[in-house]
Amino acid sequence: MNSDIVTTPFGRRGVSYAQLAHQFASQNISAEQSIDKWKLFRRICEARNVLGVSDRSLAVLNALLSFYPKTELSDEHGLVVFPSNEQLSLRAHGMSEQTLRRHLAALVDAGLILRKDSPNGKRYARKNRAGSISDAFGFSLSPLIARSDEIEAIAEMLSEERLQLQRLREKISLCRRDIVKLIELLADCTDHERLDVFRARQIVITAKLDRKTKAPQLSLILEELSEVREDIAKLLEKQLEIEKTSANAYQNERLIQSSESESYFEDADLVENADDPQADISTTSRPAISTNPSSLAEATVNEEKYDLQTVLRACPEISLYGPGGVIRSWTDLKSAANVVKSMLSISQSAYDEAERQVGPQATCTIIACILERSEQINSAGGYLRSLIKKKHNDSFTVKPMLMALLRSKMANNARPSQLLC
């Protein structure tokens, strides 16, 4: 057998105070104490950074444990293994003898094994007449039992730290996702410079993230991102309150102007009889207002004030038919309306008449509203003609119909708290 040890009880290199402490602790192991060697080895692998051993040193420890005949480490069956360097190298995947010596020394320095030297420095076992081992010289595995509770605690602590890091990173990812969603909701109804400030804050905060960021830094990052998310949510709630107040004002105004405005999309008789030129469309007789068509269109534009964004929020489906699936101007809306009128079988004459009566922008808006409620309208062309006839009798305006749709969309919008769940 090869000699790897020396003549002194603690080896040729002497002994440190830590090694001496581990040796004294190993002498206090009770005979009944035992532990599964492979379970303990997995825990050592988990705690290796704290214990100060490398993966190569663990490969040598694995080889040493394989020479122990029992699965349970116990002082009752002896805790000394005595393989030769040659056999140990084979089980350590062909590790060279010089490398093997270095990692054996690392395991001793880490307090995971102890050297038990023979008088001549060789590793061997002495058997009694019954054939059982009475004494053995080599490497003692007793520190593994003595330190099993310590190793278990270290591994548990590291496992908990990994879980904490995982939870923090998950919360940060969810918080970043919420911020993006909230900014998208605010993109159409607030100042872009304000949104740019929120984006810049998020970029500055997340720039601190990397793979080596520890739990305390992650907690601070999560707290800062949560503040950004809360600020955006408050702004969105404020914006929704403003829009709700504005919509209520429009509703009150509409109720004063006409008691029939709520029934623009609900008068089934009007829709079904709209194509009949003999049908009586108006429900009340009002004096006709005779005026020039061009001046009427101009008066309508000046009288009803609503912007393109209001139309698109109330009638989002019209955007699908704009150039490239996007509407950025009234010109784009007119192009989309031309596509939709053909799709809804609205005649060109009805469309031209609407433009003469209410103007191009209002006509496009009416087409967008009809598209939004197309499932409830039997004849889009007849419905358009009936609305223009009511406009001629001064019993129809575009704005109340648009606001009714807008309030319906707002009522279906999710609250910010639902996004943050």
Tab-separated table of C-alpha atoms in Angstrom:
chain	number	residue	atom	x	y	z
A	1	MET	CA	0.000	0.000	0.000
A	2	ASN	CA	1.164	3.519	-0.762
A	3	SER	CA	2.168	5.891	1.956
A	4	ASP	CA	0.404	9.223	2.068
A	5	ILE	CA	0.870	10.041	5.708
A	6	VAL	CA	3.661	10.591	8.022
A	7	THR	CA	5.084	9.815	11.317
A	8	THR	CA	3.397	12.375	13.558
A	9	PRO	CA	-0.078	11.715	14.890
A	10	PHE	CA	-1.411	14.682	12.926
A	11	GLY	CA	0.568	14.262	9.719
A	12	ARG	CA	3.734	15.737	8.319
A	13	ARG	CA	2.181	19.169	7.900
A	14	GLY	CA	1.204	19.487	11.533
A	15	VAL	CA	-2.251	20.495	12.652
A	16	SER	CA	-4.241	23.709	12.975
A	17	TYR	CA	-6.449	24.687	15.906
A	18	ALA	CA	-9.542	24.080	13.764
A	19	GLN	CA	-8.386	20.554	12.884
A	20	LEU	CA	-7.610	19.886	16.526
A	21	ALA	CA	-11.135	21.051	17.468
A	22	HIS	CA	-12.672	18.749	14.863
A	23	GLN	CA	-10.612	15.837	16.167
A	24	PHE	CA	-11.752	16.431	19.745
A	25	ALA	CA	-15.384	16.713	18.596
A	26	SER	CA	-15.066	13.436	16.701
A	27	GLN	CA	-14.049	11.632	19.875
A	28	ASN	CA	-17.436	12.406	21.450
A	29	ILE	CA	-19.533	10.440	18.960
A	30	SER	CA	-21.859	7.920	20.583
A	31	ALA	CA	-21.985	4.353	19.277
A	32	GLU	CA	-25.720	4.644	18.569
A	33	GLN	CA	-25.357	7.750	16.413
A	34	SER	CA	-25.578	7.052	12.675
A	35	ILE	CA	-26.430	8.877	9.458
A	36	ASP	CA	-27.016	8.014	5.808
A	37	LYS	CA	-23.712	8.757	4.105
A	38	TRP	CA	-25.197	9.650	0.700
A	39	LYS	CA	-27.837	11.999	2.104
A	40	LEU	CA	-25.131	13.704	4.125
A	41	PHE	CA	-22.923	13.905	1.023
A	42	ARG	CA	-25.718	15.699	-0.912
A	43	ARG	CA	-26.040	18.194	1.926
A	44	ILE	CA	-22.263	18.763	1.836
A	45	CYS	CA	-22.536	19.451	-1.891
A	46	GLU	CA	-25.213	22.072	-1.184
A	47	ALA	CA	-23.074	23.715	1.520
A	48	ARG	CA	-19.724	23.383	-0.229
A	49	ASN	CA	-19.182	27.143	-0.686
A	50	VAL	CA	-19.585	27.762	3.036
A	51	LEU	CA	-17.510	24.706	3.960
A	52	GLY	CA	-14.761	25.835	1.606
A	53	VAL	CA	-14.380	22.775	-0.617
A	54	SER	CA	-14.353	22.538	-4.392
A	55	ASP	CA	-16.199	20.138	-6.668
A	56	ARG	CA	-12.969	18.198	-7.247
A	57	SER	CA	-12.500	17.779	-3.498
A	58	LEU	CA	-16.069	16.512	-3.281
A	59	ALA	CA	-15.255	13.927	-5.949
A	60	VAL	CA	-12.464	12.630	-3.705
A	61	LEU	CA	-14.826	12.589	-0.699
A	62	ASN	CA	-17.356	10.640	-2.774
A	63	ALA	CA	-14.634	8.102	-3.578
A	64	LEU	CA	-13.697	7.781	0.108
A	65	LEU	CA	-17.356	7.205	1.061
A	66	SER	CA	-17.614	4.483	-1.561
A	67	PHE	CA	-14.947	2.498	0.336
A	68	TYR	CA	-17.097	2.519	3.463
A	69	PRO	CA	-19.000	-0.818	3.337
A	70	LYS	CA	-22.224	0.362	5.013
A	71	THR	CA	-24.802	2.906	3.879
A	72	GLU	CA	-25.141	4.207	7.434
A	73	LEU	CA	-22.081	5.892	8.920
A	74	SER	CA	-21.751	4.607	12.472
A	75	ASP	CA	-18.964	4.279	15.024
A	76	GLU	CA	-20.246	0.777	15.748
A	77	HIS	CA	-18.857	-0.448	12.421
A	78	GLY	CA	-15.731	1.709	12.467
A	79	LEU	CA	-15.270	4.977	10.618
A	80	VAL	CA	-11.814	4.565	9.071
A	81	VAL	CA	-11.300	3.807	5.366
A	82	PHE	CA	-7.849	2.811	4.125
A	83	PRO	CA	-7.727	2.692	0.303
A	84	SER	CA	-4.443	2.981	-1.507
A	85	ASN	CA	-3.820	6.028	-3.672
A	86	GLU	CA	-4.108	3.820	-6.740
A	87	GLN	CA	-7.575	2.506	-5.828
A	88	LEU	CA	-8.707	5.932	-4.664
A	89	SER	CA	-7.570	7.466	-7.971
A	90	LEU	CA	-9.619	4.935	-9.953
A	91	ARG	CA	-12.790	5.812	-8.041
A	92	ALA	CA	-12.013	9.524	-8.346
A	93	HIS	CA	-12.283	9.235	-12.153
A	94	GLY	CA	-8.573	8.766	-12.798
A	95	MET	CA	-7.342	11.775	-10.821
A	96	SER	CA	-3.550	12.029	-10.743
A	97	GLU	CA	-1.773	11.189	-7.482
A	98	GLN	CA	-0.451	14.714	-7.032
A	99	THR	CA	-3.944	16.204	-7.493
A	100	LEU	CA	-5.369	13.526	-5.227
A	101	ARG	CA	-2.998	14.483	-2.412
A	102	ARG	CA	-3.938	18.145	-2.764
A	103	HIS	CA	-7.673	17.479	-2.488
A	104	LEU	CA	-7.223	15.075	0.419
A	105	ALA	CA	-5.395	17.870	2.224
A	106	ALA	CA	-8.270	20.262	1.353
A	107	LEU	CA	-10.794	17.868	2.894
A	108	VAL	CA	-8.678	17.624	6.046
A	109	ASP	CA	-8.325	21.430	6.222
A	110	ALA	CA	-12.136	21.784	5.817
A	111	GLY	CA	-12.630	19.451	8.790
A	112	LEU	CA	-14.567	16.804	6.844
A	113	ILE	CA	-12.060	13.966	7.349
A	114	LEU	CA	-9.167	13.217	9.698
A	115	ARG	CA	-5.918	11.399	9.101
A	116	LYS	CA	-5.277	8.383	11.294
A	117	ASP	CA	-1.628	7.535	10.816
A	118	SER	CA	-0.015	4.153	11.243
A	119	PRO	CA	3.466	3.779	12.781
A	120	ASN	CA	5.019	3.387	9.326
A	121	GLY	CA	2.747	5.957	7.626
A	122	LYS	CA	0.925	3.394	5.511
A	123	ARG	CA	-2.814	2.750	5.265
A	124	TYR	CA	-3.943	-0.674	6.372
A	125	ALA	CA	-6.247	-2.557	8.717
A	126	ARG	CA	-5.370	-5.087	11.432
A	127	LYS	CA	-7.764	-7.986	11.937
A	128	ASN	CA	-8.290	-10.162	14.988
A	129	ARG	CA	-8.547	-13.949	15.047
A	130	ALA	CA	-12.304	-13.760	14.330
A	131	GLY	CA	-11.566	-12.012	11.054
A	132	SER	CA	-13.066	-8.662	11.984
A	133	ILE	CA	-11.077	-5.433	11.858
A	134	SER	CA	-9.614	-4.547	15.234
A	135	ASP	CA	-7.732	-1.443	14.149
A	136	ALA	CA	-7.370	0.547	10.918
A	137	PHE	CA	-5.132	3.344	9.710
A	138	GLY	CA	-6.077	5.754	6.912
A	139	PHE	CA	-8.822	8.424	6.852
A	140	SER	CA	-11.425	8.769	9.556
A	141	LEU	CA	-14.959	9.819	8.515
A	142	SER	CA	-15.955	10.612	12.104
A	143	PRO	CA	-16.049	14.426	11.502
A	144	LEU	CA	-18.952	13.864	9.110
A	145	ILE	CA	-21.073	12.450	11.931
A	146	ALA	CA	-19.832	15.015	14.447
A	147	ARG	CA	-20.680	17.902	12.102
A	148	SER	CA	-23.845	16.459	10.530
A	149	ASP	CA	-26.152	18.879	12.398
A	150	GLU	CA	-23.958	21.836	11.441
A	151	ILE	CA	-23.845	20.756	7.785
A	152	GLU	CA	-27.623	20.251	7.770
A	153	ALA	CA	-28.182	23.749	9.183
A	154	ILE	CA	-25.851	25.341	6.624
A	155	ALA	CA	-27.523	23.529	3.733
A	156	GLU	CA	-30.989	24.521	5.014
A	157	MET	CA	-29.921	28.141	5.361
A	158	LEU	CA	-28.524	28.236	1.818
A	159	SER	CA	-31.662	26.562	0.467
A	160	GLU	CA	-33.837	29.182	2.160
A	161	GLU	CA	-31.656	31.960	0.746
A	162	ARG	CA	-32.052	30.544	-2.758
A	163	LEU	CA	-35.831	30.393	-2.338
A	164	GLN	CA	-35.871	33.964	-1.057
A	165	LEU	CA	-33.845	35.134	-4.056
A	166	GLN	CA	-36.197	33.284	-6.390
A	167	ARG	CA	-39.287	34.842	-4.778
A	168	LEU	CA	-37.788	38.337	-4.920
A	169	ARG	CA	-36.859	37.968	-8.590
A	170	GLU	CA	-40.367	36.691	-9.389
A	171	LYS	CA	-41.950	39.666	-7.605
A	172	ILE	CA	-39.649	42.052	-9.466
A	173	SER	CA	-40.599	40.474	-12.816
A	174	LEU	CA	-44.319	40.787	-12.013
A	175	CYS	CA	-43.871	44.390	-10.886
A	176	ARG	CA	-42.033	45.305	-14.107
A	177	ARG	CA	-44.802	43.650	-16.134
A	178	ASP	CA	-47.458	45.633	-14.250
A	179	ILE	CA	-45.606	48.886	-14.928
A	180	VAL	CA	-45.522	48.155	-18.666
A	181	LYS	CA	-49.271	47.376	-18.708
A	182	LEU	CA	-50.183	50.516	-16.797
A	183	ILE	CA	-48.040	52.703	-19.051
A	184	GLU	CA	-49.772	51.206	-22.103
A	185	LEU	CA	-53.164	52.068	-20.588
A	186	LEU	CA	-52.064	55.651	-19.985
A	187	ALA	CA	-50.442	56.109	-23.395
A	188	ASP	CA	-53.621	57.450	-25.053
A	189	CYS	CA	-54.903	59.661	-22.273
A	190	THR	CA	-52.006	61.513	-20.635
A	191	ASP	CA	-48.898	63.515	-21.392
A	192	HIS	CA	-46.139	61.420	-23.001
A	193	GLU	CA	-43.452	63.366	-21.153
A	194	ARG	CA	-44.889	62.135	-17.867
A	195	LEU	CA	-44.832	58.560	-19.121
A	196	ASP	CA	-41.217	59.016	-20.227
A	197	VAL	CA	-40.359	59.961	-16.631
A	198	PHE	CA	-41.854	56.691	-15.371
A	199	ARG	CA	-39.983	54.704	-18.036
A	200	ALA	CA	-36.722	56.433	-17.127
A	201	ARG	CA	-37.243	55.628	-13.427
A	202	GLN	CA	-37.827	51.977	-14.269
A	203	ILE	CA	-34.694	51.794	-16.432
A	204	VAL	CA	-32.511	53.378	-13.728
A	205	ILE	CA	-33.831	50.994	-11.065
A	206	THR	CA	-33.556	47.804	-13.130
A	207	ALA	CA	-30.033	48.722	-14.277
A	208	LYS	CA	-28.890	47.568	-10.829
A	209	LEU	CA	-30.040	44.000	-11.519
A	210	ASP	CA	-27.606	41.240	-12.435
A	211	ARG	CA	-27.135	37.557	-11.685
A	212	LYS	CA	-25.042	38.231	-8.597
A	213	THR	CA	-27.449	40.687	-6.929
A	214	LYS	CA	-28.056	39.633	-3.331
A	215	ALA	CA	-31.331	39.549	-1.409
A	216	PRO	CA	-30.926	42.942	0.375
A	217	GLN	CA	-30.313	44.737	-2.936
A	218	LEU	CA	-33.221	42.870	-4.549
A	219	SER	CA	-35.510	43.965	-1.720
A	220	LEU	CA	-34.552	47.607	-2.290
A	221	ILE	CA	-35.097	47.271	-6.047
A	222	LEU	CA	-38.527	45.701	-5.469
A	223	GLU	CA	-39.482	48.513	-3.101
A	224	GLU	CA	-38.456	51.192	-5.614
A	225	LEU	CA	-40.305	49.477	-8.476
A	226	SER	CA	-43.401	49.132	-6.294
A	227	GLU	CA	-43.324	52.897	-5.706
A	228	VAL	CA	-43.199	53.501	-9.469
A	229	ARG	CA	-46.103	51.098	-9.996
A	230	GLU	CA	-48.135	52.804	-7.271
A	231	ASP	CA	-47.499	56.258	-8.749
A	232	ILE	CA	-48.654	55.118	-12.201
A	233	ALA	CA	-51.730	53.400	-10.734
A	234	LYS	CA	-52.704	56.596	-8.886
A	235	LEU	CA	-52.317	58.615	-12.077
A	236	LEU	CA	-54.451	56.121	-13.987
A	237	GLU	CA	-57.176	56.198	-11.318
A	238	LYS	CA	-57.159	59.988	-11.442
A	239	GLN	CA	-57.461	59.917	-15.236
A	240	LEU	CA	-60.396	57.489	-15.053
A	241	GLU	CA	-62.153	59.760	-12.559
A	242	ILE	CA	-61.669	62.717	-14.910
A	243	GLU	CA	-63.091	60.766	-17.847
A	244	LYS	CA	-66.024	59.552	-15.742
A	245	THR	CA	-66.790	63.134	-14.669
A	246	SER	CA	-66.529	64.292	-18.278
A	247	ALA	CA	-68.821	61.503	-19.426
A	248	ASN	CA	-71.388	62.433	-16.776
A	249	ALA	CA	-71.278	66.014	-17.981
A	250	TYR	CA	-71.898	64.860	-21.547
A	251	GLN	CA	-74.789	62.728	-20.337
A	252	ASN	CA	-76.439	65.658	-18.552
A	253	GLU	CA	-75.974	67.840	-21.600
A	254	ARG	CA	-77.489	65.180	-23.824
A	255	LEU	CA	-80.520	64.751	-21.562
A	256	ILE	CA	-81.181	68.475	-21.794
A	257	GLN	CA	-80.833	68.540	-25.603
A	258	SER	CA	-83.005	65.538	-26.427
A	259	SER	CA	-84.803	62.813	-24.550
A	260	GLU	CA	-84.519	60.514	-27.580
A	261	SER	CA	-80.708	60.312	-27.721
A	262	GLU	CA	-80.513	57.116	-25.659
A	263	SER	CA	-82.502	55.241	-28.281
A	264	TYR	CA	-80.192	55.733	-31.253
A	265	PHE	CA	-79.068	52.098	-31.124
A	266	GLU	CA	-82.190	50.614	-29.551
A	267	ASP	CA	-85.115	51.642	-31.830
A	268	ALA	CA	-85.745	48.326	-33.580
A	269	ASP	CA	-88.711	49.653	-35.610
A	270	LEU	CA	-86.625	52.532	-36.913
A	271	VAL	CA	-83.823	50.211	-38.040
A	272	GLU	CA	-86.023	47.689	-39.772
A	273	ASN	CA	-88.164	50.331	-41.571
A	274	ALA	CA	-85.292	52.621	-42.433
A	275	ASP	CA	-85.108	51.484	-46.064
A	276	ASP	CA	-88.814	52.258	-46.640
A	277	PRO	CA	-89.071	55.828	-48.023
A	278	GLN	CA	-92.734	55.969	-46.886
A	279	ALA	CA	-91.867	55.090	-43.284
A	280	ASP	CA	-92.394	57.846	-40.733
A	281	ILE	CA	-89.007	58.132	-39.057
A	282	SER	CA	-89.474	60.999	-36.658
A	283	THR	CA	-91.434	60.466	-33.483
A	284	THR	CA	-92.246	64.161	-33.024
A	285	SER	CA	-92.995	66.805	-35.596
A	286	ARG	CA	-90.476	69.583	-35.585
A	287	PRO	CA	-90.219	72.551	-37.915
A	288	ALA	CA	-87.726	71.903	-40.677
A	289	ILE	CA	-84.668	74.083	-40.738
A	290	SER	CA	-83.984	75.156	-44.289
A	291	THR	CA	-80.391	76.063	-44.773
A	292	ASN	CA	-77.587	75.624	-47.267
A	293	PRO	CA	-75.925	72.127	-46.991
A	294	SER	CA	-72.426	73.549	-46.843
A	295	SER	CA	-73.348	76.000	-44.099
A	296	LEU	CA	-75.105	73.162	-42.215
A	297	ALA	CA	-71.962	71.026	-42.302
A	298	GLU	CA	-69.889	73.957	-41.092
A	299	ALA	CA	-72.361	74.679	-38.302
A	300	THR	CA	-72.260	71.013	-37.249
A	301	VAL	CA	-68.485	70.980	-37.033
A	302	ASN	CA	-68.444	74.204	-35.034
A	303	GLU	CA	-71.283	73.071	-32.780
A	304	GLU	CA	-70.136	69.523	-31.900
A	305	LYS	CA	-66.643	69.387	-30.443
A	306	TYR	CA	-64.865	66.054	-30.119
A	307	ASP	CA	-61.397	64.994	-31.182
A	308	LEU	CA	-60.104	61.979	-33.087
A	309	GLN	CA	-58.854	60.218	-29.954
A	310	THR	CA	-62.350	60.347	-28.465
A	311	VAL	CA	-63.748	58.704	-31.599
A	312	LEU	CA	-61.104	55.969	-31.520
A	313	ARG	CA	-61.633	55.235	-27.812
A	314	ALA	CA	-65.379	54.973	-28.314
A	315	CYS	CA	-65.094	52.988	-31.580
A	316	PRO	CA	-61.844	50.969	-31.483
A	317	GLU	CA	-62.914	48.513	-34.211
A	318	ILE	CA	-62.608	51.152	-36.960
A	319	SER	CA	-58.816	51.227	-36.383
A	320	LEU	CA	-58.494	47.746	-37.915
A	321	TYR	CA	-59.513	49.158	-41.305
A	322	GLY	CA	-57.127	52.113	-41.322
A	323	PRO	CA	-53.933	52.237	-43.417
A	324	GLY	CA	-51.684	49.533	-41.959
A	325	GLY	CA	-54.253	48.784	-39.248
A	326	VAL	CA	-53.673	52.173	-37.560
A	327	ILE	CA	-55.550	55.502	-37.642
A	328	ARG	CA	-53.447	58.577	-36.940
A	329	SER	CA	-55.494	61.369	-38.567
A	330	TRP	CA	-58.943	62.274	-39.848
A	331	THR	CA	-57.711	61.374	-43.327
A	332	ASP	CA	-56.936	57.840	-42.124
A	333	LEU	CA	-60.395	57.687	-40.528
A	334	LYS	CA	-62.016	58.700	-43.832
A	335	SER	CA	-60.096	55.937	-45.651
A	336	ALA	CA	-61.251	53.409	-43.056
A	337	ALA	CA	-64.852	54.673	-43.340
A	338	ASN	CA	-64.782	54.130	-47.118
A	339	VAL	CA	-63.760	50.510	-46.548
A	340	VAL	CA	-66.356	49.935	-43.831
A	341	LYS	CA	-69.271	51.467	-45.792
A	342	SER	CA	-68.684	48.977	-48.593
A	343	MET	CA	-68.429	46.138	-46.085
A	344	LEU	CA	-71.736	47.197	-44.438
A	345	SER	CA	-73.451	47.681	-47.846
A	346	ILE	CA	-73.946	51.420	-47.363
A	347	SER	CA	-74.620	53.007	-50.761
A	348	GLN	CA	-72.453	55.819	-52.067
A	349	SER	CA	-75.516	58.062	-52.390
A	350	ALA	CA	-76.348	57.635	-48.692
A	351	TYR	CA	-72.739	58.356	-47.786
A	352	ASP	CA	-72.621	61.493	-49.998
A	353	GLU	CA	-75.895	62.737	-48.527
A	354	ALA	CA	-74.518	62.308	-45.004
A	355	GLU	CA	-71.396	64.303	-45.906
A	356	ARG	CA	-73.560	67.115	-47.288
A	357	GLN	CA	-75.721	67.225	-44.168
A	358	VAL	CA	-73.214	66.777	-41.328
A	359	GLY	CA	-69.773	67.091	-42.898
A	360	PRO	CA	-66.989	64.559	-43.650
A	361	GLN	CA	-65.702	64.144	-40.076
A	362	ALA	CA	-69.131	63.596	-38.565
A	363	THR	CA	-70.000	61.121	-41.336
A	364	CYS	CA	-66.856	59.096	-40.640
A	365	THR	CA	-67.706	59.172	-36.932
A	366	ILE	CA	-71.242	57.881	-37.615
A	367	ILE	CA	-69.830	55.062	-39.774
A	368	ALA	CA	-67.447	54.127	-36.921
A	369	CYS	CA	-70.367	54.072	-34.441
A	370	ILE	CA	-72.486	51.919	-36.764
A	371	LEU	CA	-69.568	49.468	-37.153
A	372	GLU	CA	-69.224	49.248	-33.362
A	373	ARG	CA	-72.917	48.236	-33.054
A	374	SER	CA	-73.245	46.425	-36.390
A	375	GLU	CA	-74.585	43.260	-34.749
A	376	GLN	CA	-77.596	45.210	-33.440
A	377	ILE	CA	-78.422	46.987	-36.718
A	378	ASN	CA	-80.271	45.132	-39.470
A	379	SER	CA	-79.658	47.635	-42.283
A	380	ALA	CA	-76.654	49.927	-41.920
A	381	GLY	CA	-77.546	51.956	-45.027
A	382	GLY	CA	-81.156	52.511	-43.926
A	383	TYR	CA	-79.987	53.380	-40.434
A	384	LEU	CA	-77.583	56.016	-41.808
A	385	ARG	CA	-80.367	57.563	-43.908
A	386	SER	CA	-82.703	57.674	-40.913
A	387	LEU	CA	-80.079	59.460	-38.805
A	388	ILE	CA	-79.472	62.042	-41.548
A	389	LYS	CA	-83.233	62.610	-41.878
A	390	LYS	CA	-83.439	63.164	-38.118
A	391	LYS	CA	-80.506	65.552	-38.412
A	392	HIS	CA	-82.417	67.451	-41.093
A	393	ASN	CA	-85.300	67.771	-38.609
A	394	ASP	CA	-82.820	68.902	-35.923
A	395	SER	CA	-83.510	65.805	-33.729
A	396	PHE	CA	-80.089	64.165	-34.009
A	397	THR	CA	-76.505	65.124	-33.151
A	398	VAL	CA	-73.405	62.932	-33.386
A	399	LYS	CA	-71.847	63.759	-30.046
A	400	PRO	CA	-74.440	62.097	-27.724
A	401	MET	CA	-74.265	58.877	-29.770
A	402	LEU	CA	-70.461	58.940	-29.520
A	403	MET	CA	-70.523	59.610	-25.790
A	404	ALA	CA	-72.964	56.731	-25.213
A	405	LEU	CA	-70.473	54.356	-26.812
A	406	LEU	CA	-67.572	55.877	-24.877
A	407	ARG	CA	-69.325	55.404	-21.537
A	408	SER	CA	-70.073	51.809	-22.447
A	409	LYS	CA	-66.372	51.176	-23.128
A	410	MET	CA	-65.323	52.872	-19.899
A	411	ALA	CA	-67.752	50.764	-17.890
A	412	ASN	CA	-66.077	47.598	-19.225
A	413	ASN	CA	-62.522	48.763	-18.538
A	414	ALA	CA	-60.663	46.896	-15.773
A	415	ARG	CA	-59.712	48.807	-12.665
A	416	PRO	CA	-55.923	49.214	-12.002
A	417	SER	CA	-56.109	46.994	-8.907
A	418	GLN	CA	-57.158	44.074	-11.110
A	419	LEU	CA	-53.990	44.423	-13.163
A	420	LEU	CA	-51.809	44.251	-10.075
A	421	CYS	CA	-53.187	40.922	-8.812
